[in-house]
Coordinates of C-alpha atoms in Angstrom, one line a residue:
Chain A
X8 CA 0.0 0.0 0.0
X9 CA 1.7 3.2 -1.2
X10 CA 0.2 6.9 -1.5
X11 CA 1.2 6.9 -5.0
X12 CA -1.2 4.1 -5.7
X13 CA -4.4 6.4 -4.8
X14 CA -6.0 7.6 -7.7
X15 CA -6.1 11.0 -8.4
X16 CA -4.4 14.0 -6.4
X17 CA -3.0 13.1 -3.0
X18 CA -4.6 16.7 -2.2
X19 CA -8.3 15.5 -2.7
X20 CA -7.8 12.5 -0.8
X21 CA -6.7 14.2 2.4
X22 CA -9.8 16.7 1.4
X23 CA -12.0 13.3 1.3
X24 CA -10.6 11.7 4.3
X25 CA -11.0 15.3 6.2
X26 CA -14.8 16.0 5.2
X27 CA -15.9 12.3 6.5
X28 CA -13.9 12.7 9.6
X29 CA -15.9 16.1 10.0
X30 CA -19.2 14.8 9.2
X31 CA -18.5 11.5 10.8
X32 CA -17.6 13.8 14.2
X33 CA -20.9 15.8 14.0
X34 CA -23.2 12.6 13.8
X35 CA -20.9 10.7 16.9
X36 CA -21.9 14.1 18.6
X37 CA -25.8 13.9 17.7
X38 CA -26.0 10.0 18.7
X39 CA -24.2 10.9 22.3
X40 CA -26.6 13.8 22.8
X41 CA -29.7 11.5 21.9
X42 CA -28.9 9.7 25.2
X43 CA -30.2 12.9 27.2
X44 CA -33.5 12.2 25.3
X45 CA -33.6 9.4 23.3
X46 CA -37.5 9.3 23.1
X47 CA -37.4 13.0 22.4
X48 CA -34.9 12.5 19.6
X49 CA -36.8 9.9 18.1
X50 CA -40.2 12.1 18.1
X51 CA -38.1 14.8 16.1
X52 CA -36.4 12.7 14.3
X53 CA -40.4 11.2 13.5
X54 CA -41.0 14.4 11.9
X55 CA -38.7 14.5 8.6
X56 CA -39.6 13.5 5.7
X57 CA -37.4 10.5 4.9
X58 CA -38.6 10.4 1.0
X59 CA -37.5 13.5 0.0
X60 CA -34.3 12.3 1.9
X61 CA -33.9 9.0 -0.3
X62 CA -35.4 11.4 -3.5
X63 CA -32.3 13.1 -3.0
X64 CA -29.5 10.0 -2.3
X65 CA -30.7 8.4 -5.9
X66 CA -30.4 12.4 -7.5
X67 CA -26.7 12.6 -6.1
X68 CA -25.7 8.9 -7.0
X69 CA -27.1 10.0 -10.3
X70 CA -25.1 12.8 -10.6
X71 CA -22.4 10.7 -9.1
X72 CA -22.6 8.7 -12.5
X73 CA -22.1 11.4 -14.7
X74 CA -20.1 12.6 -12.9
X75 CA -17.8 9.5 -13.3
X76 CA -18.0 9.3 -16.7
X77 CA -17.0 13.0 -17.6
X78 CA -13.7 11.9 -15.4
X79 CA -13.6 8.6 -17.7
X80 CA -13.5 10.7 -20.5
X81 CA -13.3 14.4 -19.9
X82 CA -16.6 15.3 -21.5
X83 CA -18.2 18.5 -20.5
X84 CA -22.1 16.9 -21.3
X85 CA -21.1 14.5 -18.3
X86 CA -19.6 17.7 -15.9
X87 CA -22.7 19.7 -16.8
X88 CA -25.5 16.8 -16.1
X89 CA -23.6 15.8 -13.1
X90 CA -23.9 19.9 -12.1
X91 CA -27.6 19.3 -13.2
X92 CA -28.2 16.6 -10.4
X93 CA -27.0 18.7 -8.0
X94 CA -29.2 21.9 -8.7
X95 CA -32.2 19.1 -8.4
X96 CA -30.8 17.9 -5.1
X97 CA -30.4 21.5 -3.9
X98 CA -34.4 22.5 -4.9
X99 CA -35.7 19.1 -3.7
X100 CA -33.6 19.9 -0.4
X101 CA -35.1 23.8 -0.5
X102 CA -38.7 22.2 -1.1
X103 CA -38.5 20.4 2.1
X104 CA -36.6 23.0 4.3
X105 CA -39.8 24.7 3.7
X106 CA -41.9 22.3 4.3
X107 CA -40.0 21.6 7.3
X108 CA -40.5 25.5 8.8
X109 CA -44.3 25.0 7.8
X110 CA -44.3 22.2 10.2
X111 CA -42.8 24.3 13.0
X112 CA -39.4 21.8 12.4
X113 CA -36.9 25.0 13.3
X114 CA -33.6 24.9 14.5
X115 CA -34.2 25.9 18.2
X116 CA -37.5 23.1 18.4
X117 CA -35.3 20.4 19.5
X118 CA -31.5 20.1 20.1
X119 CA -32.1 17.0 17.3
X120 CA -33.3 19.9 14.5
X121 CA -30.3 22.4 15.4
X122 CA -27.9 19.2 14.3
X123 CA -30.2 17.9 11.0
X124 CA -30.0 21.8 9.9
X125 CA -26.7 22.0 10.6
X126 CA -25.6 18.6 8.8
X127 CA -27.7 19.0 6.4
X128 CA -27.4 22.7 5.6
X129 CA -23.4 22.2 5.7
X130 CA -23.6 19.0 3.0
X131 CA -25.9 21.9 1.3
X132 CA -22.7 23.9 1.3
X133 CA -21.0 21.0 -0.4
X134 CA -23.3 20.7 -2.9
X135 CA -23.8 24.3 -4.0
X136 CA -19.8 24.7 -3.9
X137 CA -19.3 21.2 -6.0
X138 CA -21.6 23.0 -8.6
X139 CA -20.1 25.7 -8.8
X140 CA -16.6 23.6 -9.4
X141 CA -18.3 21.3 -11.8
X142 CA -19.4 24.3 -14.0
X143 CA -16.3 25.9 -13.9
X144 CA -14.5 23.1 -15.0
X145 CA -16.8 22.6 -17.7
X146 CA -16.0 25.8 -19.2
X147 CA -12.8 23.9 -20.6
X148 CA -12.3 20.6 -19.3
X149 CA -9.4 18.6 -19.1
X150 CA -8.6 15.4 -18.0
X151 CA -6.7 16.0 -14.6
X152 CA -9.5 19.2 -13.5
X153 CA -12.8 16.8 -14.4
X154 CA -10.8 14.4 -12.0
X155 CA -10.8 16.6 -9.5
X156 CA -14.0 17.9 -9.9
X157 CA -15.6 14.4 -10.0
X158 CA -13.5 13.1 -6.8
X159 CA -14.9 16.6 -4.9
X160 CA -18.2 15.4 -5.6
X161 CA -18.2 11.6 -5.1
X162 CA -16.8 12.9 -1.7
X163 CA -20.3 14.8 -1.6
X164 CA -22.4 12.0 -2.8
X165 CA -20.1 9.8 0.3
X166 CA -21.1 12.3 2.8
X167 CA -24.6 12.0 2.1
X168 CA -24.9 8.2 2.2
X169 CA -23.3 8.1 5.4
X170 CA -25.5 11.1 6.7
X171 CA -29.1 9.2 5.6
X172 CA -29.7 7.0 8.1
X173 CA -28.8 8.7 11.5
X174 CA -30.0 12.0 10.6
X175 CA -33.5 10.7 9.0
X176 CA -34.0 7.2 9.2
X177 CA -32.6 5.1 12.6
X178 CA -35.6 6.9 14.7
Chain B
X238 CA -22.3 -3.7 -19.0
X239 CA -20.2 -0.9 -18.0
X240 CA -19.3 -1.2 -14.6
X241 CA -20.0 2.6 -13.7
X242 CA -23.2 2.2 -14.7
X243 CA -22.9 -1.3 -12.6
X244 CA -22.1 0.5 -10.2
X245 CA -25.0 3.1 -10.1
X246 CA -27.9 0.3 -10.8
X247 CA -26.2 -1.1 -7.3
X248 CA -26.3 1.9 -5.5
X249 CA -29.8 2.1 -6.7
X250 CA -30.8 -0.9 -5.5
X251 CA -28.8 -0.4 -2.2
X252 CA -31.4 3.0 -1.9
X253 CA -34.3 0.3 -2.3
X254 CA -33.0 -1.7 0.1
X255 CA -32.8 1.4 2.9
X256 CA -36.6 2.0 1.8
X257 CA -37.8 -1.3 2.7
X258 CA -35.5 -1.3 6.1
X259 CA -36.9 1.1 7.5
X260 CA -37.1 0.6 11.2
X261 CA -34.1 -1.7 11.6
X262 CA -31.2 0.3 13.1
X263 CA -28.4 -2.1 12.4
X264 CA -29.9 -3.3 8.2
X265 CA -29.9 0.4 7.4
X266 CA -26.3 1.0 9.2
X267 CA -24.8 -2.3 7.2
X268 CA -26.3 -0.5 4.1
X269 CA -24.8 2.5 4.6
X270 CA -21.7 1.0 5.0
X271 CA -22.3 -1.0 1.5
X272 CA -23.5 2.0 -0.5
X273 CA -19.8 4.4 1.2
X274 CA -18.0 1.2 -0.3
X275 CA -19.7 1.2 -3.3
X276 CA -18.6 5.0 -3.7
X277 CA -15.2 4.5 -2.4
X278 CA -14.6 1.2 -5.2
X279 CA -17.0 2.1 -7.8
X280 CA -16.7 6.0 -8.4
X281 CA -13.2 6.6 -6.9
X282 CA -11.5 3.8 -8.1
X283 CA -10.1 2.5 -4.6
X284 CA -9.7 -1.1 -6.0
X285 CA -7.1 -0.2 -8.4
X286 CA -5.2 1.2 -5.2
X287 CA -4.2 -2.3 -3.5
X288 CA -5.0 -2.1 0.2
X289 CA -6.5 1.5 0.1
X290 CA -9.8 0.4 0.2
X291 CA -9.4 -1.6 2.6
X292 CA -7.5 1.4 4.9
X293 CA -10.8 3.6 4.5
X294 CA -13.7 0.8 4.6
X295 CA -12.6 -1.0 8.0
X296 CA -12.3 3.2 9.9
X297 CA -16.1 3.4 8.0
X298 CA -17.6 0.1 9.7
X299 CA -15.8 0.6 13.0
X300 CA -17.5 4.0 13.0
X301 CA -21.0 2.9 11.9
X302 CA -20.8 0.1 14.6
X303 CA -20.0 2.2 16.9
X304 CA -23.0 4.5 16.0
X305 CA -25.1 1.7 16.6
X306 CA -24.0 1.3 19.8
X307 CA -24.7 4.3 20.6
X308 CA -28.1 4.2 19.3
X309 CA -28.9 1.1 21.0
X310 CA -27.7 1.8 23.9
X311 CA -30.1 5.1 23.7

């Protein structure tokens, strides 16, 4: 096992190694707090909507695909869809933050909604900033920058898989 | 077939698989755990790295476990 072997930049690995580590740290964090009020947590937790949550995960591994193939072969149609998938996530994830506050689901409800908005909105962050890079490396893509951009968001799309079930589905 | 797209129907079906195991901490945990590997080999190419996988997979599942230990302990 050397470093040289990864694929890609050694860079964007220790960016990908870095963003689970934070995300991972955040969920430990929600999970110890739920023992203060586990049935609590689980009556919040009662109140997402899980479907828009799973709409989302099959969106992202979408784009994830596209995303994949522009890296396989540089294309800018592949950089552009896979920017595509993540405008979709970020509307369905819009559609339900609203739906959310019309349920009274706001940050200072329940010490379980001021972590789901701030997981959440922070993978939001992700997403809108993987975009961004995706477009911008569609403008005149090359091999090594639709590598990069595709690893940045595979992180993304990693994130979110690993975010699913605590934040909206273990109860 | 080409094994990204492979790789997509599988996480697909890996999303199906959360759907219908809802309510069963530890299924939708291992699940997790298959769909981050199926990222990590799949879309970022950690098999053609011998051993990397391997170094970020085993951290993944000790982590997830110990999230469900946490969870059932709650």
């Amino acid at each position: 096992m050397r470093i040289d072997d990864l694929p890609g930049e050694l860079l964007m690995w220790v960016l990908i190694g870095s963003e689970v580590a934070v995300f991972a740290a955040g969920i430990t964090v929600m999970e110890a707090v739920r023992l203060t009020d586990p049935a609590g947590f689980a009556t919040a937790q009662g109140m997402l909507d899980g479907r828009m949550a799973t709409l989302n995960t099959a969106l992202l591994v979408t784009s994830g695909l596209f995303a994949a193939r522009a890296e396989r072969d540089g294309g800018r149609a592949g950089l552009l869809l896979a920017a595509l998938g993540g405008v979709a996530f970020l509307a369905v994830k819009i559609a339900e933050y609203t739906a959310d506050a019309a349920r009274g689901v706001t940050m200072e409800a329940h010490p379980f909604f001021t972590f789901y908005y701030l997981l959440t909105g922070f993978h939001a962050a992700h997403v809108i900033a993987g975009v961004v890079v995706l477009v911008l490396v569609a403008i005149r893509p090359r091999r090594d920058t639709a590598q990069a951009a595709a690893m940045f968001w595979h992180m993304v799309d990693l994130v979110w898989v690993l975010l699913l079930a605590p934040v909206y589905l273990l109860g | 077939m080409d094994p990204l797209t492979r790789n997509w129907l599988w996480l697909l079906a890996l999303i199906g698989a959360t759907v219908a195991l809802a309510g069963w901490p530890a299924a939708l945990l291992a699940v997790a755990f298959l769909k981050a590997v199926a990222i990590l080999n799949g879309f970022l190419h950690l098999t053609r790295a011998s051993g990397w996988l391997t170094a970020f997979a085993v951290p993944l599942g000790l982590w997830l476990a110990a999230i469900w230990a946490l969870h059932a302990v709650g």
